Amino acid sequence: MSQRVLVTGAAGFLGSHLTDRLLGEGHSVIGVDNLSTGDMGNIAHLKGESRYAFEERDICVPFDVGKVDAVFNMASPASPPEYLKLALETLRVGSVGTENTLEIAHRYGAAFLHASTSECYGDPLEHPQTENYWGNVNPVGPRSVYDEAKRYAESLTMAYNRYKGVNTHLVRIFNTYGPRLHPSDGRVISNFMMQALRGERLTVYGDGQQTRSFCFVADLIEGILRLSRSDEHMPTNIGNPVEFTILECAQAVLEVTGSKSELVFEPLPQDDPTRRKPDISKAKRVLDWEPKISLREGLKLSLDFFKSKV
Ligand code: UDP
């Protein structure tokens, strides 16, 4: 049955891909975004789409978009340089903005999904990370504005589930990439792709031995949709469990772009997690989901987008 769906952070990387999937399934989407890190270019192709409406608004101010069946709360600065610049905004959108959005789900009896993050695990002492691991987070370091906002949002979401009976879902998103990942938002894949295509040196922070596990956006959106329609209320990891060092990631980017760029080593940001890899057994079991696209395949699928931004 066709639904009316609210997506916050709708002009962002994930919000815009999610919107495309929902519209493709025949639903109507109301997208809201204050454009602090979102980009209207990500939704320009939806102009004239009768089942799509966009509202530029800050979700930290209470709002109402009328009756909806489902709510996806994707709004937040998400790349480290951006959330460090927008520190107070990041704390506010995770707390006040998330509460305002939960209120809408409560008001209309809508299903609610909050985009949480692997950052809830901090610099993890358990490897790989299962959902039962409570994490190793510095609550007062520079990254805390993001980590603690996201952890508070999880707590708030669980409270709306337990005390107000809202049908909530929490996805812990691991590093994700693909077309529309902002070319200058400072993330490793966008930095490396743009540097490789421009023939600049790839900036490896630290010794490049820290690891990440990269999920292609289409795989991630599929996992998020399945979770939003499930009966699972506790946090669920969605990500690709294949782990790469940052040096291996640089190598993959050089291969896919055919670039001859060299590497340059730069200082490691404070509290940069040394490793990160999701245990996705729960998503496999509960959602029958697992990622299908390898890093090299996904980088190839992203190539045209990054080339268009050079
Ligand atoms: N990184 C890097 N070079 C860059 C950008 C990032 O070596 O130009 C490293 C960063 O220090 C981290 C990893 O790549 O260890 C992933 O960083 P990103 O900002 O993409 O996301 P994070 O997982 O830290 O939130």
Short mmCIF file of C-alpha atoms and ligand atoms in Angstrom, two decimals:
data_model
loop_
_atom_site.label_atom_id
_atom_site.label_comp_id
_atom_site.label_asym_id
_atom_site.label_seq_id
_atom_site.Cartn_x
_atom_site.Cartn_y
_atom_site.Cartn_z
CA MET A 1 0.00 0.00 0.00
CA SER A 2 1.27 3.44 -0.87
CA GLN A 3 2.45 5.44 2.14
CA ARG A 4 3.09 9.09 2.99
CA VAL A 5 6.65 9.26 4.34
CA LEU A 6 8.65 11.99 6.08
CA VAL A 7 12.41 12.06 5.50
CA THR A 8 14.55 14.52 7.48
CA GLY A 9 17.99 15.34 6.10
CA ALA A 10 16.35 14.80 2.74
CA ALA A 11 18.93 16.72 0.69
CA GLY A 12 21.80 14.77 2.20
CA PHE A 13 23.70 11.80 0.82
CA LEU A 14 21.63 9.07 2.49
CA GLY A 15 18.36 11.03 2.70
CA SER A 16 18.30 11.63 -1.05
CA HIS A 17 19.05 7.99 -1.94
CA LEU A 18 16.40 6.82 0.52
CA THR A 19 13.91 9.21 -1.07
CA ASP A 20 14.64 7.82 -4.53
CA ARG A 21 13.98 4.29 -3.29
CA LEU A 22 10.72 5.26 -1.55
CA LEU A 23 9.44 7.13 -4.62
CA GLY A 24 10.47 4.18 -6.78
CA GLU A 25 8.26 1.94 -4.64
CA GLY A 26 5.29 4.24 -5.27
CA HIS A 27 5.21 6.12 -1.95
CA SER A 28 4.86 9.87 -1.43
CA VAL A 29 7.73 11.65 0.31
CA ILE A 30 7.93 14.91 2.22
CA GLY A 31 11.59 15.83 2.47
CA VAL A 32 12.83 18.39 4.99
CA ASP A 33 16.34 19.77 5.32
CA ASN A 34 17.85 23.02 6.59
CA LEU A 35 20.64 22.68 4.00
CA SER A 36 23.39 23.14 6.59
CA THR A 37 25.26 20.23 5.00
CA GLY A 38 22.64 19.00 2.51
CA ASP A 39 22.82 19.91 -1.15
CA MET A 40 19.82 20.78 -3.33
CA GLY A 41 21.77 19.24 -6.22
CA ASN A 42 21.07 15.82 -4.65
CA ILE A 43 17.33 16.25 -5.17
CA ALA A 44 17.32 18.46 -8.29
CA HIS A 45 16.11 15.49 -10.36
CA LEU A 46 12.91 15.36 -8.28
CA LYS A 47 11.65 18.72 -9.49
CA GLY A 48 8.23 18.15 -11.05
CA GLU A 49 7.74 14.81 -9.24
CA SER A 50 4.14 15.02 -8.01
CA ARG A 51 4.69 12.56 -5.14
CA TYR A 52 7.57 14.61 -3.73
CA ALA A 53 7.45 17.79 -1.67
CA PHE A 54 10.49 19.55 -0.23
CA GLU A 55 10.42 21.92 2.74
CA GLU A 56 13.49 23.87 3.78
CA ARG A 57 13.25 23.88 7.57
CA ASP A 58 15.25 23.26 10.71
CA ILE A 59 13.80 20.27 12.59
CA CYS A 60 15.02 21.81 15.87
CA VAL A 61 11.95 24.07 15.63
CA PRO A 62 8.77 22.01 16.28
CA PHE A 63 6.96 21.28 13.02
CA ASP A 64 4.09 19.34 11.54
CA VAL A 65 3.76 18.00 8.01
CA GLY A 66 0.35 16.39 8.48
CA LYS A 67 -0.40 12.70 8.76
CA VAL A 68 2.44 10.39 7.79
CA ASP A 69 2.82 6.59 7.92
CA ALA A 70 6.58 6.46 8.35
CA VAL A 71 9.36 8.79 9.47
CA PHE A 72 13.07 8.46 8.64
CA ASN A 73 15.26 10.73 10.77
CA MET A 74 18.40 11.14 8.66
CA ALA A 75 19.21 14.76 9.58
CA SER A 76 22.66 15.48 11.04
CA PRO A 77 26.04 16.69 9.92
CA ALA A 78 27.93 13.42 9.50
CA SER A 79 31.48 13.91 8.30
CA PRO A 80 34.08 14.67 10.99
CA PRO A 81 35.20 18.08 9.59
CA GLU A 82 31.57 19.16 9.24
CA TYR A 83 30.34 18.14 12.66
CA LEU A 84 33.41 19.68 14.26
CA LYS A 85 32.55 22.96 12.52
CA LEU A 86 28.83 22.62 13.37
CA ALA A 87 29.35 21.32 16.90
CA LEU A 88 26.35 22.90 18.66
CA GLU A 89 24.07 22.31 15.67
CA THR A 90 25.06 18.63 15.71
CA LEU A 91 24.23 18.30 19.41
CA ARG A 92 20.92 20.10 18.88
CA VAL A 93 19.75 18.06 15.88
CA GLY A 94 20.52 14.81 17.73
CA SER A 95 18.58 15.94 20.78
CA VAL A 96 15.92 18.62 20.12
CA GLY A 97 15.57 17.82 16.40
CA THR A 98 15.19 14.11 17.05
CA GLU A 99 12.60 14.73 19.78
CA ASN A 100 10.56 16.97 17.47
CA THR A 101 10.66 14.26 14.81
CA LEU A 102 9.73 11.52 17.30
CA GLU A 103 6.76 13.67 18.33
CA ILE A 104 5.49 13.54 14.74
CA ALA A 105 5.74 9.73 14.69
CA HIS A 106 3.92 9.62 18.04
CA ARG A 107 1.20 12.03 16.91
CA TYR A 108 0.34 10.04 13.80
CA GLY A 109 1.18 6.50 14.94
CA ALA A 110 3.90 6.34 12.29
CA ALA A 111 6.84 3.95 12.19
CA PHE A 112 10.07 5.76 13.08
CA LEU A 113 13.63 5.00 12.04
CA HIS A 114 16.59 6.90 13.44
CA ALA A 115 19.90 6.95 11.59
CA SER A 116 22.42 6.12 14.29
CA THR A 117 26.07 5.32 13.77
CA SER A 118 29.00 3.03 14.39
CA GLU A 119 30.46 6.05 16.25
CA CYS A 120 28.33 4.86 19.18
CA TYR A 121 31.10 2.27 19.63
CA GLY A 122 33.76 5.01 19.79
CA ASP A 123 37.29 3.60 19.50
CA PRO A 124 36.08 0.04 20.09
CA LEU A 125 37.81 -2.39 22.42
CA GLU A 126 35.76 -5.27 20.98
CA HIS A 127 36.25 -6.35 17.40
CA PRO A 128 34.14 -6.77 15.32
CA GLN A 129 31.40 -4.72 16.96
CA THR A 130 28.14 -6.42 17.88
CA GLU A 131 25.08 -4.43 18.90
CA ASN A 132 25.51 -5.59 22.50
CA TYR A 133 28.86 -3.81 22.86
CA TRP A 134 28.41 -0.55 24.82
CA GLY A 135 31.36 1.19 23.23
CA ASN A 136 34.45 3.13 24.21
CA VAL A 137 33.54 6.76 23.68
CA ASN A 138 35.37 9.86 24.90
CA PRO A 139 32.41 11.93 26.19
CA VAL A 140 34.30 15.24 26.16
CA GLY A 141 36.69 14.95 23.20
CA PRO A 142 36.19 16.84 19.92
CA ARG A 143 34.19 13.97 18.35
CA SER A 144 31.87 13.82 21.37
CA VAL A 145 29.51 16.40 19.80
CA TYR A 146 28.61 13.76 17.24
CA ASP A 147 29.04 10.57 19.24
CA GLU A 148 27.10 11.73 22.29
CA ALA A 149 24.35 13.37 20.21
CA LYS A 150 23.86 10.06 18.43
CA ARG A 151 23.98 8.08 21.68
CA TYR A 152 21.46 10.44 23.30
CA ALA A 153 19.23 10.09 20.22
CA GLU A 154 19.31 6.31 20.64
CA SER A 155 18.31 6.67 24.28
CA LEU A 156 15.51 9.10 23.36
CA THR A 157 14.25 6.79 20.63
CA MET A 158 14.17 3.81 23.01
CA ALA A 159 12.28 5.93 25.56
CA TYR A 160 9.62 6.82 22.96
CA ASN A 161 9.35 3.11 22.22
CA ARG A 162 9.13 2.05 25.88
CA TYR A 163 7.07 4.88 27.36
CA LYS A 164 5.00 6.12 24.42
CA GLY A 165 4.64 2.94 22.38
CA VAL A 166 6.14 4.36 19.18
CA ASN A 167 7.20 1.73 16.64
CA THR A 168 10.86 2.78 16.56
CA HIS A 169 13.92 1.40 14.78
CA LEU A 170 17.60 2.19 15.28
CA VAL A 171 20.11 1.58 12.55
CA ARG A 172 23.82 1.82 13.39
CA ILE A 173 25.30 2.88 10.08
CA PHE A 174 28.92 2.05 9.32
CA ASN A 175 31.02 3.97 6.77
CA THR A 176 29.02 4.35 3.57
CA TYR A 177 29.98 5.78 0.19
CA GLY A 178 28.64 6.21 -3.31
CA PRO A 179 27.41 8.86 -5.72
CA ARG A 180 26.35 12.11 -3.93
CA LEU A 181 28.87 11.65 -1.11
CA HIS A 182 29.88 15.29 -0.92
CA PRO A 183 33.19 15.69 -2.80
CA SER A 184 34.56 18.16 -0.27
CA ASP A 185 33.06 16.93 3.00
CA GLY A 186 36.41 15.55 4.10
CA ARG A 187 35.57 11.86 4.27
CA VAL A 188 38.18 9.38 3.20
CA ILE A 189 36.47 8.01 0.07
CA SER A 190 35.48 11.43 -1.28
CA ASN A 191 38.91 12.90 -0.47
CA PHE A 192 40.79 10.01 -2.09
CA MET A 193 38.55 9.87 -5.18
CA MET A 194 38.80 13.61 -5.80
CA GLN A 195 42.54 13.70 -5.12
CA ALA A 196 43.16 10.71 -7.41
CA LEU A 197 41.07 12.19 -10.23
CA ARG A 198 42.81 15.57 -9.90
CA GLY A 199 46.26 13.96 -9.88
CA GLU A 200 46.88 15.28 -6.35
CA ARG A 201 48.52 13.32 -3.57
CA LEU A 202 46.20 11.15 -1.44
CA THR A 203 46.19 12.42 2.16
CA VAL A 204 46.61 9.43 4.48
CA TYR A 205 46.09 10.37 8.13
CA GLY A 206 48.41 8.67 10.62
CA ASP A 207 50.22 5.59 9.28
CA GLY A 208 47.14 4.43 7.35
CA GLN A 209 46.93 1.19 9.34
CA GLN A 210 43.62 2.14 10.94
CA THR A 211 40.70 0.23 9.44
CA ARG A 212 37.21 0.96 8.20
CA SER A 213 34.55 -1.20 6.53
CA PHE A 214 32.91 0.51 3.58
CA CYS A 215 29.35 -0.13 2.45
CA PHE A 216 27.99 0.92 -0.94
CA VAL A 217 24.96 3.18 -0.56
CA ALA A 218 22.47 0.94 -2.42
CA ASP A 219 23.23 -1.95 -0.05
CA LEU A 220 22.81 0.32 2.96
CA ILE A 221 19.45 1.72 1.81
CA GLU A 222 18.12 -1.80 1.28
CA GLY A 223 19.12 -2.70 4.85
CA ILE A 224 17.55 0.45 6.29
CA LEU A 225 14.25 -0.16 4.49
CA ARG A 226 14.09 -3.76 5.68
CA LEU A 227 14.78 -2.67 9.26
CA SER A 228 12.12 0.07 9.12
CA ARG A 229 9.51 -2.53 8.19
CA SER A 230 10.58 -5.11 10.77
CA ASP A 231 9.56 -5.67 14.39
CA GLU A 232 13.12 -5.05 15.58
CA HIS A 233 13.37 -2.11 17.97
CA MET A 234 16.87 -2.56 19.38
CA PRO A 235 19.89 -1.14 17.49
CA THR A 236 20.92 -3.04 14.37
CA ASN A 237 24.25 -2.74 12.58
CA ILE A 238 24.06 -2.15 8.84
CA GLY A 239 27.37 -2.03 7.03
CA ASN A 240 29.79 -4.05 4.99
CA PRO A 241 31.92 -6.29 7.22
CA VAL A 242 34.85 -6.47 4.80
CA GLU A 243 37.56 -4.48 6.57
CA PHE A 244 40.24 -2.40 4.86
CA THR A 245 43.17 -0.44 6.20
CA ILE A 246 43.17 3.14 4.95
CA LEU A 247 46.28 2.27 2.92
CA GLU A 248 44.37 -0.57 1.21
CA CYS A 249 41.52 1.84 0.59
CA ALA A 250 43.95 4.28 -1.08
CA GLN A 251 45.25 1.42 -3.24
CA ALA A 252 41.71 0.49 -4.32
CA VAL A 253 40.97 4.12 -5.27
CA LEU A 254 44.20 4.34 -7.31
CA GLU A 255 43.31 1.13 -9.14
CA VAL A 256 39.74 2.10 -9.95
CA THR A 257 40.60 5.63 -11.07
CA GLY A 258 43.78 4.55 -12.90
CA SER A 259 45.52 7.45 -11.14
CA LYS A 260 49.26 7.67 -10.61
CA SER A 261 48.89 9.91 -7.54
CA GLU A 262 51.31 9.41 -4.67
CA LEU A 263 50.46 9.27 -0.97
CA VAL A 264 51.24 11.93 1.62
CA PHE A 265 51.04 11.20 5.33
CA GLU A 266 49.32 13.74 7.59
CA PRO A 267 48.59 13.79 11.35
CA LEU A 268 45.86 11.51 12.68
CA PRO A 269 42.86 13.45 14.06
CA GLN A 270 42.27 13.15 17.83
CA ASP A 271 40.26 10.07 18.92
CA ASP A 272 40.22 8.72 15.37
CA PRO A 273 39.03 5.11 15.87
CA THR A 274 41.79 2.61 15.13
CA ARG A 275 39.45 -0.04 13.75
CA ARG A 276 35.88 -0.54 12.84
CA LYS A 277 34.03 -3.54 11.44
CA PRO A 278 30.40 -4.42 11.92
CA ASP A 279 29.24 -7.81 13.07
CA ILE A 280 26.14 -8.12 10.87
CA SER A 281 24.88 -11.52 12.07
CA LYS A 282 21.82 -9.85 13.55
CA ALA A 283 20.88 -8.10 10.26
CA LYS A 284 21.40 -11.38 8.41
CA ARG A 285 19.22 -13.27 10.88
CA VAL A 286 16.45 -10.74 11.45
CA LEU A 287 16.32 -8.95 8.08
CA ASP A 288 17.80 -11.59 5.77
CA TRP A 289 20.11 -8.80 4.62
CA GLU A 290 23.76 -8.65 3.67
CA PRO A 291 25.68 -6.32 1.37
CA LYS A 292 26.31 -7.48 -2.18
CA ILE A 293 28.65 -4.85 -3.64
CA SER A 294 32.41 -5.01 -3.02
CA LEU A 295 34.53 -1.90 -2.43
CA ARG A 296 36.09 -2.02 -5.90
CA GLU A 297 32.67 -2.51 -7.58
CA GLY A 298 31.18 0.31 -5.54
CA LEU A 299 34.06 2.66 -6.34
CA LYS A 300 33.53 1.93 -10.05
CA LEU A 301 29.82 2.71 -9.64
CA SER A 302 30.80 6.03 -8.01
CA LEU A 303 33.40 7.03 -10.58
CA ASP A 304 31.14 9.03 -12.93
CA PHE A 305 29.78 11.06 -10.02
CA PHE A 306 33.22 12.06 -8.71
CA LYS A 307 34.47 12.73 -12.27
CA SER A 308 31.57 15.15 -12.75
CA LYS A 309 32.75 17.08 -9.65
CA VAL A 310 36.42 17.47 -10.65
N1 UDP B 1 41.23 9.63 6.51
C1 UDP B 1 42.42 9.72 5.80
N2 UDP B 1 42.53 10.68 4.84
C2 UDP B 1 41.53 11.54 4.52
C3 UDP B 1 40.29 11.44 5.24
C4 UDP B 1 40.19 10.47 6.23
O1 UDP B 1 43.36 8.96 6.05
O2 UDP B 1 41.72 12.37 3.62
C5 UDP B 1 41.08 8.58 7.53
C6 UDP B 1 40.56 9.06 8.87
O3 UDP B 1 41.62 9.48 9.70
C7 UDP B 1 39.86 7.82 9.38
C8 UDP B 1 39.36 7.12 8.13
O4 UDP B 1 40.12 7.66 7.05
O5 UDP B 1 40.78 6.96 10.02
C9 UDP B 1 37.88 7.34 7.86
O6 UDP B 1 37.63 8.72 7.98
P1 UDP B 1 36.25 9.39 7.60
O7 UDP B 1 36.40 10.84 7.88
O8 UDP B 1 35.86 9.01 6.22
O9 UDP B 1 35.17 8.76 8.56
P2 UDP B 1 35.16 8.23 10.09
O10 UDP B 1 35.07 6.75 9.95
O11 UDP B 1 36.43 8.63 10.80
O12 UDP B 1 33.95 8.86 10.67
#
